mmCIF file of C-alpha atoms in Angstrom:
data_model
loop_
_atom_site.group_PDB
_atom_site.id
_atom_site.type_symbol
_atom_site.label_atom_id
_atom_site.label_comp_id
_atom_site.label_asym_id
_atom_site.label_seq_id
_atom_site.Cartn_x
_atom_site.Cartn_y
_atom_site.Cartn_z
ATOM 1 C CA MET C 20 24.058 -13.489 -15.805
ATOM 2 C CA ALA C 21 24.231 -9.371 -13.995
ATOM 3 C CA LYS C 22 23.197 -9.069 -10.581
ATOM 4 C CA ARG C 23 20.577 -7.138 -12.102
ATOM 5 C CA SER C 24 19.112 -9.134 -14.504
ATOM 6 C CA ILE C 25 18.953 -11.587 -11.446
ATOM 7 C CA LYS C 26 17.130 -9.398 -9.487
ATOM 8 C CA LYS C 27 14.920 -8.801 -12.138
ATOM 9 C CA LEU C 28 13.671 -12.073 -13.139
ATOM 10 C CA ARG C 29 13.391 -12.896 -9.033
ATOM 11 C CA GLN C 30 11.088 -10.031 -8.911
ATOM 12 C CA GLN C 31 9.114 -11.308 -12.102
ATOM 13 C CA GLN C 32 8.578 -14.549 -10.751
ATOM 14 C CA LEU C 33 7.547 -13.407 -7.574
ATOM 15 C CA MET C 34 5.133 -11.566 -8.789
ATOM 16 C CA GLU C 35 4.006 -14.480 -10.594
ATOM 17 C CA LYS C 36 3.955 -16.583 -7.416
ATOM 18 C CA LEU C 37 2.259 -14.477 -5.687
ATOM 19 C CA GLU C 38 -0.595 -13.928 -8.247
ATOM 20 C CA GLU C 39 -0.731 -17.630 -8.094
ATOM 21 C CA ASN C 40 -0.747 -18.166 -4.344
ATOM 22 C CA PRO C 41 -1.141 -14.819 -2.290
ATOM 23 C CA PHE C 42 -0.996 -16.880 0.920
ATOM 24 C CA LEU C 43 3.153 -17.358 0.457
ATOM 25 C CA THR C 44 4.635 -15.627 3.505
ATOM 26 C CA ASP C 45 7.918 -14.512 2.794
ATOM 27 C CA GLU C 46 9.777 -17.418 4.728
ATOM 28 C CA GLU C 47 8.212 -19.598 2.061
ATOM 29 C CA LEU C 48 9.278 -17.410 -0.795
ATOM 30 C CA ALA C 49 12.441 -16.970 0.622
ATOM 31 C CA ALA C 50 13.213 -20.900 0.308
ATOM 32 C CA LEU C 51 11.469 -20.948 -2.948
ATOM 33 C CA PHE C 52 14.166 -18.236 -4.664
ATOM 34 C CA SER C 53 16.852 -19.242 -2.349
ATOM 35 C CA VAL C 54 17.336 -16.149 -1.141
ATOM 36 C CA SER C 55 16.992 -14.293 2.624
ATOM 37 C CA VAL C 56 13.595 -13.127 3.861
ATOM 38 C CA PRO C 57 14.684 -9.454 3.896
ATOM 39 C CA THR C 58 15.565 -9.856 0.263
ATOM 40 C CA ILE C 59 11.893 -10.989 -0.424
ATOM 41 C CA ARG C 60 11.115 -8.099 1.822
ATOM 42 C CA PHE C 61 12.878 -5.769 0.101
ATOM 43 C CA ASP C 62 11.789 -6.914 -3.726
ATOM 44 C CA ARG C 63 8.055 -6.634 -2.233
ATOM 45 C CA ALA C 64 8.760 -3.009 -1.015
ATOM 46 C CA GLU C 65 10.130 -2.263 -4.505
ATOM 47 C CA LEU C 66 7.351 -3.662 -6.722
ATOM 48 C CA GLY C 67 4.841 -2.111 -4.021
ATOM 49 C CA VAL C 68 3.652 -5.783 -2.681
ATOM 50 C CA LYS C 69 2.049 -5.618 0.630
ATOM 51 C CA GLU C 70 2.954 -7.888 3.234
ATOM 52 C CA TYR C 71 1.400 -11.264 4.110
ATOM 53 C CA ARG C 72 -1.031 -9.925 6.725
ATOM 54 C CA GLU C 73 -2.206 -7.397 4.169
ATOM 55 C CA ARG C 74 -2.679 -9.583 1.175
ATOM 56 C CA ILE C 75 -4.811 -11.643 3.169
ATOM 57 C CA LYS C 76 -7.097 -8.811 4.642
ATOM 58 C CA ASN C 77 -7.163 -7.529 0.904
ATOM 59 C CA VAL C 78 -8.295 -11.339 0.037
ATOM 60 C CA ALA C 79 -10.590 -11.344 2.367
ATOM 61 C CA ARG C 80 -12.166 -7.912 1.563
ATOM 62 C CA SER C 81 -12.342 -9.094 -2.286
ATOM 63 C CA ALA C 82 -14.440 -12.110 -1.383
ATOM 64 C CA ILE C 83 -16.655 -10.343 0.821
ATOM 65 C CA ALA C 84 -17.666 -7.523 -1.653
ATOM 66 C CA HIS C 85 -17.799 -9.966 -4.601
ATOM 67 C CA SER C 86 -20.454 -12.288 -2.413
ATOM 68 C CA ALA C 87 -22.045 -8.893 -1.612
ATOM 69 C CA GLY C 88 -21.915 -8.133 -5.619
ATOM 70 C CA ARG C 89 -20.179 -4.870 -4.791
ATOM 71 C CA GLU C 90 -16.233 -3.976 -4.993
ATOM 72 C CA SER C 91 -14.273 -2.894 -1.395
ATOM 73 C CA GLU C 92 -13.615 0.405 -0.787
ATOM 74 C CA PRO C 93 -9.686 0.345 0.505
ATOM 75 C CA VAL C 94 -9.148 1.265 4.064
ATOM 76 C CA ASN C 95 -6.225 4.098 4.420
ATOM 77 C CA HIS C 96 -4.452 3.575 7.481
ATOM 78 C CA PRO C 97 -0.204 4.480 8.470
ATOM 79 C CA MET C 98 0.358 0.433 9.321
ATOM 80 C CA GLY C 99 3.297 0.932 6.839
ATOM 81 C CA GLU C 100 5.115 -2.114 5.291
ATOM 82 C CA LEU C 101 6.984 -4.312 7.550
ATOM 83 C CA LEU C 102 10.702 -4.748 6.275
ATOM 84 C CA ASP C 103 12.537 -6.516 9.030
ATOM 85 C CA LEU C 104 11.672 -7.622 12.072
ATOM 86 C CA ASN C 105 14.147 -8.620 14.911
ATOM 87 C CA LEU C 106 11.436 -9.221 18.391
ATOM 88 C CA PHE C 107 12.435 -7.315 21.149
ATOM 89 C CA LYS C 108 15.483 -5.608 19.331
ATOM 90 C CA ASP C 109 14.345 -3.535 16.383
ATOM 91 C CA GLY C 110 12.563 -3.021 13.229
ATOM 92 C CA LEU C 111 12.322 -1.417 10.187
ATOM 93 C CA SER C 112 9.321 -0.485 8.261
ATOM 94 C CA VAL C 113 8.456 1.421 5.257
ATOM 95 C CA PHE C 114 5.065 3.871 4.908
ATOM 96 C CA VAL C 115 4.228 6.491 1.609
ATOM 97 C CA PRO C 116 1.619 8.659 3.106
ATOM 98 C CA ASP C 117 -1.074 9.720 0.501
ATOM 99 C CA GLU C 118 -3.232 12.856 0.019
ATOM 100 C CA THR C 119 -5.937 11.811 2.139
ATOM 101 C CA MET C 120 -3.770 12.210 4.862
ATOM 102 C CA THR C 121 -2.988 15.865 4.300
ATOM 103 C CA PHE C 122 -4.013 18.908 5.846
ATOM 104 C CA ASP C 123 -6.942 20.475 2.864
ATOM 105 C CA ASP C 124 -4.782 20.872 -0.191
ATOM 106 C CA SER C 125 -1.687 21.322 1.307
ATOM 107 C CA GLY C 126 0.175 18.476 0.541
ATOM 108 C CA VAL C 127 1.657 18.386 4.087
ATOM 109 C CA VAL C 128 0.926 15.221 5.956
ATOM 110 C CA ARG C 129 -1.380 15.285 9.207
ATOM 111 C CA GLY C 130 0.770 14.595 12.451
ATOM 112 C CA CYS C 131 -1.529 12.083 13.668
ATOM 113 C CA PHE C 132 -0.523 9.382 10.657
ATOM 114 C CA ILE C 133 2.907 9.890 11.479
ATOM 115 C CA TYR C 134 2.674 9.367 15.430
ATOM 116 C CA SER C 135 0.138 6.625 14.635
ATOM 117 C CA PHE C 136 2.953 5.021 11.974
ATOM 118 C CA ALA C 137 5.567 5.178 14.926
ATOM 119 C CA GLU C 138 3.285 3.789 17.681
ATOM 120 C CA MET C 139 2.905 0.848 15.284
ATOM 121 C CA LEU C 140 6.380 -0.103 14.924
ATOM 122 C CA ALA C 141 6.816 0.329 18.513
ATOM 123 C CA THR C 142 4.052 -2.266 19.427
ATOM 124 C CA LYS C 143 4.738 -4.482 16.689
ATOM 125 C CA VAL C 144 8.633 -4.643 17.756
ATOM 126 C CA ILE C 145 7.613 -5.618 21.103
ATOM 127 C CA ASP C 146 5.498 -8.106 20.016
ATOM 128 C CA ALA C 147 1.922 -7.113 21.932
ATOM 129 C CA ASN C 148 -1.377 -8.099 21.137
ATOM 130 C CA VAL C 149 -2.172 -5.079 23.805
ATOM 131 C CA ALA C 150 0.392 -2.085 24.477
ATOM 132 C CA LEU C 151 -0.901 1.051 26.107
ATOM 133 C CA VAL C 152 1.303 4.011 25.794
ATOM 134 C CA ASP C 153 2.269 5.491 29.228
ATOM 135 C CA VAL C 154 4.526 8.036 27.480
ATOM 136 C CA ALA C 155 5.126 9.495 24.572
ATOM 137 C CA ASN C 156 8.157 11.855 23.854
ATOM 138 C CA ILE C 157 7.857 13.241 20.268
ATOM 139 C CA LYS C 158 9.501 15.513 17.983
ATOM 140 C CA TYR C 159 8.218 16.081 14.738
ATOM 141 C CA LYS C 160 11.670 17.345 13.228
ATOM 142 C CA GLN C 161 10.356 18.966 9.516
ATOM 143 C CA PRO C 162 6.913 18.859 7.491
ATOM 144 C CA VAL C 163 6.342 15.667 5.542
ATOM 145 C CA MET C 164 4.667 16.029 2.149
ATOM 146 C CA ALA C 165 2.023 13.082 0.653
ATOM 147 C CA GLY C 166 3.804 10.617 -1.545
ATOM 148 C CA SER C 167 7.196 10.533 0.542
ATOM 149 C CA LYS C 168 8.498 7.194 1.248
ATOM 150 C CA LEU C 169 8.992 7.350 5.463
ATOM 151 C CA VAL C 170 11.368 4.982 6.509
ATOM 152 C CA ALA C 171 10.924 4.025 10.443
ATOM 153 C CA LYS C 172 13.610 2.351 12.625
ATOM 154 C CA SER C 173 12.926 1.174 16.064
ATOM 155 C CA GLU C 174 15.049 0.159 19.160
ATOM 156 C CA VAL C 175 13.972 -1.592 22.383
ATOM 157 C CA VAL C 176 16.139 0.137 24.667
ATOM 158 C CA ARG C 177 15.370 -1.634 27.477
ATOM 159 C CA ARG C 178 12.356 -3.562 29.378
ATOM 160 C CA ARG C 179 11.315 -4.518 32.889
ATOM 161 C CA ASN C 180 8.583 -6.768 33.681
ATOM 162 C CA ASN C 181 6.013 -5.655 31.767
ATOM 163 C CA GLU C 182 7.134 -2.083 30.600
ATOM 164 C CA TYR C 183 9.296 -1.433 27.372
ATOM 165 C CA ILE C 184 11.213 1.636 26.292
ATOM 166 C CA VAL C 185 11.320 1.718 22.448
ATOM 167 C CA TRP C 186 12.976 4.406 20.125
ATOM 168 C CA VAL C 187 11.473 5.056 17.263
ATOM 169 C CA LYS C 188 13.141 7.799 14.317
ATOM 170 C CA ILE C 189 11.632 8.537 10.878
ATOM 171 C CA LYS C 190 13.526 9.806 7.835
ATOM 172 C CA VAL C 191 12.552 11.001 4.514
ATOM 173 C CA ASN C 192 15.473 10.877 2.018
ATOM 174 C CA MET C 193 18.167 10.033 4.678
ATOM 175 C CA ALA C 194 17.069 13.141 6.633
ATOM 176 C CA GLU C 195 15.326 12.661 10.116
ATOM 177 C CA VAL C 196 11.563 13.998 10.141
ATOM 178 C CA PHE C 197 10.211 12.554 12.915
ATOM 179 C CA ARG C 198 11.567 10.749 16.463
ATOM 180 C CA SER C 199 10.110 9.466 19.294
ATOM 181 C CA LYS C 200 10.325 7.737 22.495
ATOM 182 C CA PHE C 201 7.335 5.338 23.509
ATOM 183 C CA ILE C 202 7.160 3.724 27.189
ATOM 184 C CA LEU C 203 4.833 1.096 26.394
ATOM 185 C CA SER C 204 3.211 -1.145 28.968
ATOM 186 C CA VAL C 205 2.117 -4.337 27.932
ATOM 187 C CA ILE C 206 -1.451 -5.999 28.645
ATOM 188 C CA ASP C 207 -1.804 -10.002 28.998
#
C-alpha cells in the first residue's frame, strides 16, 4: 500500500478514535497506531484537530453550555497548536490568526497576537506555570495576513538559576516574519 494511502487511512482512523474518545493523548494515539508522537501531532495539525488540552477545554465548554441550555461561544486566542516540545531545549508550534485579530477590515494581524503566540511558546518550552518577561527584544519583519499559517520555533539558549533566555522565530511560508529574544524569570 502506498505511503499516502496509509497516511490517509491512519488519519481517518485517528478522527474516528478521537470522536469516540477526545481524552486520548498524543502518546496513547502514537502507541495505538504504532507511530511516533510527532507523527500524530503532524496528522492532527493537517486535520485541524486541537491538542489534548484544547480538546478537553472544548468538551468542558460543551458540557457547561449544554447544562445551561445554550451554545458555548468560542474563545479565540493565540495559543497555537503545539507540534513538538523538548522541555528546556526547543519547541515547535503553529497558529492561524483569523479576521477577528486584524486591524479594521485590513486583513493585517495585530502585533499583539503575534507577540502573544511567541511569548506563550517561550513560556511553554521552559515548563513554567508563572514566568515574567524581564526583557523582550522583538522585531516584526513583515505584515502577517489573517489566515496565514504561522510556524514558530523556540530555542532555550541559556539558563541561569530561575532565569532563561529563549529565542522564538516565526515564519510564514518559510519567510521569517517575527523574531524575539525573551529573558524570562520563573516564579515558583
